């Protein structure tokens, strides 16, 4: 964190309180994993960023489908700062707008996420703010976002007598991610907040795109890749039929191939596959009926018996 007056284009603080503002260069991503564009998402993000004014964009979709990565990969490509705010039900107004804190014996004002993002965009010219897990915010905190998202495009911090605005020509794309509301999310997104975003649904990728994702992460064994995708698709269908609660995501499949690679350096190919299936797939399920169902699907797809304890309990 640096002092506010080190950021070009920012008006001087009117109060005597020192304002602690972020250092923009820290927000330029240095290492972002590959993103496979399954539905022109990166083009859409860029169009929303370049629009005048930039148009807020909300991605709703299941876990591990690349929502966060899509925003990060655009920031990485364009070499612009990205402020990723992990929201939760404990996020307070002080986190969003700012709060007084003690530094030594001095009281200073630490800017929250929203004015920080404006200052970073003013400093660099372009930036992306991503509000992660928007539906985890309490309804009251969702209201705090309204002012930056509508025609006002500003953040008011009355306690220090300042309004933060974007400088002319500077662009800040406000992105957000959320899981579907039937998904154990904490809250619904208020209608007034929802109406401020253009919303793009992130579905599970098509089979050929999921294959591309696995290739992008170095999994070249297409026989294994295809079997994994088949298993994942079956878990997604089983969730739709309310037979199990957990669907395997593209993130799980990438993890699978990475863990499998580690295990093959130590075990035989078959043992490595069995162990990875046990740890990465079966381990996701606690309920005995769900474990048995998954073990049966694995046996029919991979021809491997795993979870011997399950067979014992079936025979008892
Ligand atoms: N389209 C994709 N391209 C590349 N990797 C992907 C893609 N979709 C999913 N993945 C894999 O899933 C991982 C997680 O992606 P990300 O964190 O963006 O998901 P998310 O949708 O934000 O999930 P959550 O809802 O849990 O926050 C990536 O690191 C990668 O391994
Ligand atoms: Mg995410």
Coordinates of C-alpha atoms and ligand atoms in Angstrom, one line a residue:
X1 CA 0.0 0.0 0.0
X2 CA 1.2 3.5 -0.8
X3 CA 0.0 6.9 0.0
X4 CA -2.9 8.3 -2.0
X5 CA -1.0 11.3 -3.3
X6 CA 1.5 9.0 -5.0
X7 CA -1.3 8.1 -7.5
X8 CA -1.4 10.4 -10.5
X9 CA -4.8 12.0 -11.3
X10 CA -6.2 11.8 -7.8
X11 CA -7.4 14.9 -6.1
X12 CA -5.7 15.7 -2.9
X13 CA -7.3 14.6 0.3
X14 CA -9.4 17.3 1.8
X15 CA -9.1 16.1 5.4
X16 CA -5.9 15.9 7.4
X17 CA -6.4 12.2 7.7
X18 CA -3.8 10.2 5.7
X19 CA -5.5 8.0 3.2
X20 CA -3.9 4.6 2.5
X21 CA -4.3 3.6 -1.1
X22 CA -3.1 0.6 -3.2
X23 CA -0.1 0.4 -5.4
X24 CA -1.5 -0.3 -8.9
X25 CA 1.5 -2.3 -10.2
X26 CA 0.9 -5.0 -7.6
X27 CA -2.4 -5.8 -9.3
X28 CA -1.0 -6.6 -12.7
X29 CA -1.3 -10.4 -13.0
X30 CA 2.1 -12.2 -13.3
X31 CA 1.1 -15.8 -13.8
X32 CA -2.3 -16.9 -15.0
X33 CA -3.0 -20.5 -16.0
X34 CA -4.3 -21.2 -19.5
X35 CA -8.0 -20.3 -20.2
X36 CA -9.8 -22.1 -23.0
X37 CA -12.4 -19.8 -24.5
X38 CA -15.5 -22.1 -24.7
X39 CA -18.1 -19.5 -25.6
X40 CA -16.2 -16.3 -26.7
X41 CA -16.0 -15.2 -23.1
X42 CA -12.7 -13.3 -23.5
X43 CA -14.0 -11.3 -26.4
X44 CA -17.1 -10.5 -24.5
X45 CA -15.1 -9.3 -21.5
X46 CA -12.9 -7.1 -23.8
X47 CA -16.0 -5.6 -25.4
X48 CA -17.5 -4.8 -22.1
X49 CA -14.3 -3.2 -20.9
X50 CA -13.9 -1.1 -24.0
X51 CA -17.5 0.1 -24.1
X52 CA -18.1 3.8 -23.2
X53 CA -18.9 3.6 -20.3
X54 CA -17.7 0.0 -19.6
X55 CA -20.7 -2.3 -19.0
X56 CA -20.7 -4.4 -15.8
X57 CA -20.6 -8.1 -16.4
X58 CA -21.8 -11.0 -14.2
X59 CA -20.9 -14.6 -14.8
X60 CA -23.2 -17.1 -13.2
X61 CA -22.3 -20.8 -13.3
X62 CA -21.3 -23.9 -11.5
X63 CA -18.1 -24.2 -9.6
X64 CA -14.9 -24.8 -11.5
X65 CA -16.1 -23.7 -14.9
X66 CA -13.6 -20.9 -15.5
X67 CA -15.5 -17.8 -14.4
X68 CA -12.7 -16.3 -12.3
X69 CA -10.1 -17.5 -14.8
X70 CA -11.8 -15.8 -17.7
X71 CA -11.5 -12.3 -16.2
X72 CA -7.9 -13.0 -15.0
X73 CA -6.8 -14.2 -18.4
X74 CA -8.1 -11.0 -20.1
X75 CA -6.2 -8.9 -17.5
X76 CA -3.1 -11.0 -18.2
X77 CA -3.4 -10.7 -22.0
X78 CA -3.9 -6.9 -21.8
X79 CA -1.3 -6.5 -19.0
X80 CA -3.8 -4.4 -16.9
X81 CA -4.5 -4.6 -13.2
X82 CA -7.2 -6.8 -11.9
X83 CA -8.6 -6.4 -8.4
X84 CA -10.1 -9.7 -7.3
X85 CA -12.3 -9.2 -4.2
X86 CA -13.4 -12.4 -2.5
X87 CA -16.7 -11.4 -1.0
X88 CA -18.4 -13.3 1.9
X89 CA -21.2 -12.8 4.3
X90 CA -18.7 -11.2 6.6
X91 CA -17.8 -8.5 4.1
X92 CA -18.5 -5.1 5.7
X93 CA -19.0 -1.6 4.4
X94 CA -15.4 -0.9 5.6
X95 CA -14.1 -3.6 3.2
X96 CA -16.0 -2.1 0.3
X97 CA -15.7 1.7 1.0
X98 CA -12.9 2.1 3.6
X99 CA -12.3 2.4 7.3
X100 CA -10.3 4.2 9.9
X101 CA -7.4 2.2 11.2
X102 CA -4.6 2.8 13.7
X103 CA -1.1 2.9 12.3
X104 CA 1.2 3.3 15.3
X105 CA -0.4 6.1 17.2
X106 CA -1.9 7.7 14.1
X107 CA -5.4 7.2 12.8
X108 CA -5.4 6.7 9.0
X109 CA -8.1 5.9 6.5
X110 CA -7.7 2.6 4.6
X111 CA -9.5 2.6 1.3
X112 CA -11.8 -0.3 0.6
X113 CA -12.1 -2.3 -2.6
X114 CA -14.3 0.1 -4.6
X115 CA -12.4 3.4 -4.3
X116 CA -9.1 1.4 -4.6
X117 CA -10.3 0.0 -7.9
X118 CA -11.2 3.5 -9.2
X119 CA -7.8 4.9 -8.2
X120 CA -6.0 2.0 -9.9
X121 CA -8.0 2.5 -13.1
X122 CA -7.3 6.3 -12.9
X123 CA -3.6 5.6 -12.5
X124 CA -3.1 3.0 -15.2
X125 CA -6.0 4.0 -17.5
X126 CA -7.7 0.6 -17.6
X127 CA -8.5 -2.0 -14.9
X128 CA -10.9 -4.8 -14.0
X129 CA -12.6 -5.2 -10.7
X130 CA -14.0 -8.7 -10.0
X131 CA -16.5 -9.1 -7.2
X132 CA -16.1 -12.9 -6.5
X133 CA -19.1 -14.8 -5.1
X134 CA -21.4 -11.8 -5.4
X135 CA -24.3 -13.9 -3.9
X136 CA -22.3 -14.3 -0.7
X137 CA -22.8 -10.6 0.2
X138 CA -25.6 -9.7 2.6
X139 CA -28.5 -7.8 1.0
X140 CA -27.4 -4.7 2.9
X141 CA -23.9 -4.9 1.5
X142 CA -25.2 -5.5 -2.0
X143 CA -26.9 -2.1 -1.8
X144 CA -23.5 -0.5 -1.2
X145 CA -22.4 -1.6 -4.7
X146 CA -25.3 0.3 -6.4
X147 CA -23.6 3.7 -6.7
X148 CA -20.5 2.4 -8.5
X149 CA -22.5 0.3 -10.9
X150 CA -25.0 2.8 -12.2
X151 CA -24.8 6.1 -14.1
X152 CA -23.2 7.7 -11.1
X153 CA -20.1 5.5 -11.4
X154 CA -18.8 6.8 -8.1
X155 CA -18.0 5.9 -4.6
X156 CA -18.9 8.3 -1.7
X157 CA -16.9 8.1 1.5
X158 CA -18.7 10.7 3.6
X159 CA -16.5 10.0 6.7
X160 CA -13.5 11.6 4.9
X161 CA -15.6 14.0 2.8
X162 CA -14.6 12.5 -0.6
X163 CA -16.2 11.2 -3.7
X164 CA -14.1 8.9 -5.9
X165 CA -14.8 9.0 -9.6
X166 CA -13.1 7.7 -12.7
X167 CA -11.1 10.3 -14.7
X168 CA -12.2 11.1 -18.2
X169 CA -11.0 8.4 -20.6
X170 CA -10.2 5.9 -17.8
X171 CA -12.0 2.6 -17.8
X172 CA -12.9 0.3 -15.0
X173 CA -14.8 -2.9 -15.9
X174 CA -16.8 -4.2 -13.0
X175 CA -17.1 -8.0 -13.3
X176 CA -18.7 -10.4 -10.8
X177 CA -19.0 -14.1 -10.4
X178 CA -21.7 -16.1 -8.7
X179 CA -22.9 -19.7 -8.4
X180 CA -26.6 -20.4 -9.3
X181 CA -28.9 -19.6 -6.4
X182 CA -30.0 -23.2 -6.0
X183 CA -26.4 -24.1 -5.2
X184 CA -26.0 -23.6 -1.5
X185 CA -25.2 -19.9 -2.1
X186 CA -25.7 -17.7 0.9
X187 CA -28.0 -15.1 -0.4
X188 CA -29.9 -14.2 -3.6
X189 CA -28.6 -11.3 -5.7
X190 CA -31.0 -8.3 -5.1
X191 CA -33.1 -7.4 -8.1
X192 CA -31.7 -3.9 -8.1
X193 CA -28.1 -5.2 -8.2
X194 CA -29.0 -7.9 -10.8
X195 CA -30.4 -5.2 -13.1
X196 CA -27.1 -3.3 -13.1
X197 CA -25.2 -6.3 -14.6
X198 CA -25.3 -7.9 -18.0
X199 CA -25.4 -11.6 -17.1
X200 CA -23.7 -14.4 -18.9
X201 CA -24.3 -18.0 -17.9
X202 CA -21.3 -20.4 -17.7
X203 CA -22.5 -23.9 -18.5
X204 CA -20.3 -27.0 -18.3
X205 CA -18.2 -27.1 -21.4
X206 CA -19.1 -29.3 -24.4
X207 CA -17.1 -32.5 -24.6
X208 CA -14.6 -31.2 -27.2
X209 CA -14.0 -28.0 -25.2
X210 CA -13.5 -30.0 -22.0
X211 CA -10.9 -32.1 -23.9
X212 CA -9.2 -28.9 -25.0
X213 CA -9.1 -27.8 -21.3
X214 CA -7.4 -31.0 -20.4
X215 CA -4.9 -30.6 -23.3
X216 CA -4.2 -27.1 -22.2
X217 CA -3.1 -28.5 -18.8
X218 CA -0.8 -31.1 -20.4
X219 CA -3.0 -34.2 -20.3
X220 CA -2.2 -35.8 -23.6
X221 CA -3.7 -39.3 -22.9
X222 CA -7.0 -39.0 -24.8
X223 CA -8.1 -42.4 -23.8
X224 CA -8.0 -41.4 -20.1
X225 CA -9.3 -37.9 -20.9
X226 CA -12.4 -39.3 -22.7
X227 CA -13.2 -41.7 -19.8
X228 CA -12.8 -38.9 -17.3
X229 CA -15.2 -36.6 -19.3
X230 CA -17.7 -39.4 -19.5
X231 CA -17.6 -39.9 -15.7
X232 CA -17.9 -36.2 -15.2
X233 CA -20.9 -35.9 -17.5
X234 CA -22.6 -38.9 -15.7
X235 CA -22.1 -37.2 -12.3
X236 CA -23.7 -34.0 -13.7
X237 CA -26.7 -35.9 -15.0
X238 CA -26.9 -37.7 -11.6
X239 CA -27.0 -34.4 -9.9
X240 CA -29.9 -33.3 -12.1
X241 CA -31.7 -36.4 -11.2
X242 CA -31.1 -35.7 -7.5
X243 CA -29.2 -39.0 -7.1
X244 CA -26.0 -37.3 -5.8
X245 CA -25.1 -33.8 -4.7
X246 CA -21.6 -33.3 -6.2
X247 CA -21.0 -33.0 -9.9
X248 CA -17.4 -33.2 -11.1
X249 CA -16.3 -29.9 -12.6
X250 CA -13.6 -29.1 -15.2
X251 CA -11.5 -28.0 -12.3
X252 CA -11.8 -31.5 -10.8
X253 CA -10.7 -33.1 -14.1
X254 CA -7.7 -30.9 -14.4
X255 CA -6.8 -31.7 -10.8
X256 CA -7.3 -35.4 -11.5
X257 CA -4.8 -35.4 -14.4
X258 CA -2.3 -33.4 -12.4
X259 CA -2.5 -35.7 -9.4
X260 CA -2.5 -38.8 -11.6
X261 CA 0.8 -37.6 -13.1
X262 CA 2.4 -37.3 -9.7
X263 CA 1.3 -40.8 -8.7
X264 CA 2.5 -42.5 -11.9
X265 CA 6.0 -41.5 -10.9
X266 CA 5.7 -43.8 -7.9
X267 CA 3.1 -46.4 -8.7
X268 CA 2.2 -48.6 -11.7
X269 CA -0.2 -47.0 -14.2
X270 CA -3.2 -49.0 -12.9
X271 CA -2.4 -48.4 -9.2
X272 CA -1.9 -44.7 -9.9
X273 CA -5.3 -44.5 -11.7
X274 CA -7.1 -46.4 -8.9
X275 CA -5.6 -44.2 -6.2
X276 CA -6.4 -41.0 -8.1
X277 CA -10.0 -42.2 -8.7
X278 CA -10.3 -42.9 -4.9
X279 CA -8.8 -39.7 -3.8
X280 CA -10.0 -37.2 -6.3
X281 CA -13.4 -38.7 -7.3
X282 CA -14.7 -41.1 -4.6
X283 CA -13.3 -38.9 -1.8
X284 CA -15.8 -36.2 -2.8
X285 CA -18.7 -38.3 -1.6
X286 CA -19.5 -39.1 2.0
X287 CA -23.0 -40.6 1.8
X288 CA -22.7 -44.4 1.5
X289 CA -25.3 -44.7 -1.2
X290 CA -23.6 -42.0 -3.3
X291 CA -20.2 -43.7 -2.8
X292 CA -21.6 -47.0 -4.0
X293 CA -23.2 -45.3 -7.0
X294 CA -20.0 -43.6 -8.0
X295 CA -18.0 -46.8 -7.4
X296 CA -20.3 -48.6 -9.8
X297 CA -20.0 -45.9 -12.4
X298 CA -16.2 -46.0 -12.1
X299 CA -16.3 -49.8 -12.5
X300 CA -18.4 -49.6 -15.6
X301 CA -16.4 -46.8 -17.2
X302 CA -12.9 -47.7 -16.2
X303 CA -13.3 -51.4 -15.6
X304 CA -11.7 -50.9 -12.1
X305 CA -13.0 -51.9 -8.7
X306 CA -12.3 -49.2 -6.1
X307 CA -13.5 -48.5 -2.6
X308 CA -13.2 -52.1 -1.3
X309 CA -14.9 -51.0 2.0
X310 CA -18.0 -50.2 -0.1
X311 CA -18.1 -53.7 -1.5
X312 CA -17.8 -55.1 2.0
X313 CA -20.7 -53.1 3.3
X314 CA -22.7 -54.1 0.3
X315 CA -22.1 -57.8 1.1
X316 CA -22.8 -57.4 4.8
Ligands
LIG1 N1 -12.5 -22.8 -19.8 C1 -11.5 -23.2 -19.0 N2 -10.2 -23.1 -19.5 C2 -9.2 -23.5 -18.7 N3 -9.3 -24.0 -17.5 C3 -10.5 -24.2 -17.0 C4 -11.7 -23.8 -17.7 N4 -12.8 -24.1 -17.0 C5 -12.3 -24.6 -15.9 N5 -11.0 -24.7 -15.9 C6 -10.2 -25.3 -14.8 O1 -10.9 -25.0 -13.6 C7 -10.1 -24.2 -12.8 C8 -10.9 -23.3 -12.0 O2 -11.4 -22.2 -12.8 P1 -12.1 -21.0 -12.0 O3 -11.5 -20.8 -10.7 O4 -12.1 -19.8 -13.0 O5 -13.6 -21.5 -11.8 P2 -14.9 -20.7 -11.3 O6 -15.9 -20.9 -12.3 O7 -14.5 -19.4 -10.9 O8 -15.2 -21.6 -10.0 P3 -15.9 -21.2 -8.6 O9 -17.3 -21.0 -8.8 O10 -15.6 -22.4 -7.7 O11 -15.2 -20.0 -8.1 C9 -9.0 -23.7 -13.6 O12 -7.8 -23.4 -12.9 C10 -8.8 -24.8 -14.6 O13 -8.1 -25.8 -14.0
LIG2 MG1 -14.4 -18.3 -9.0

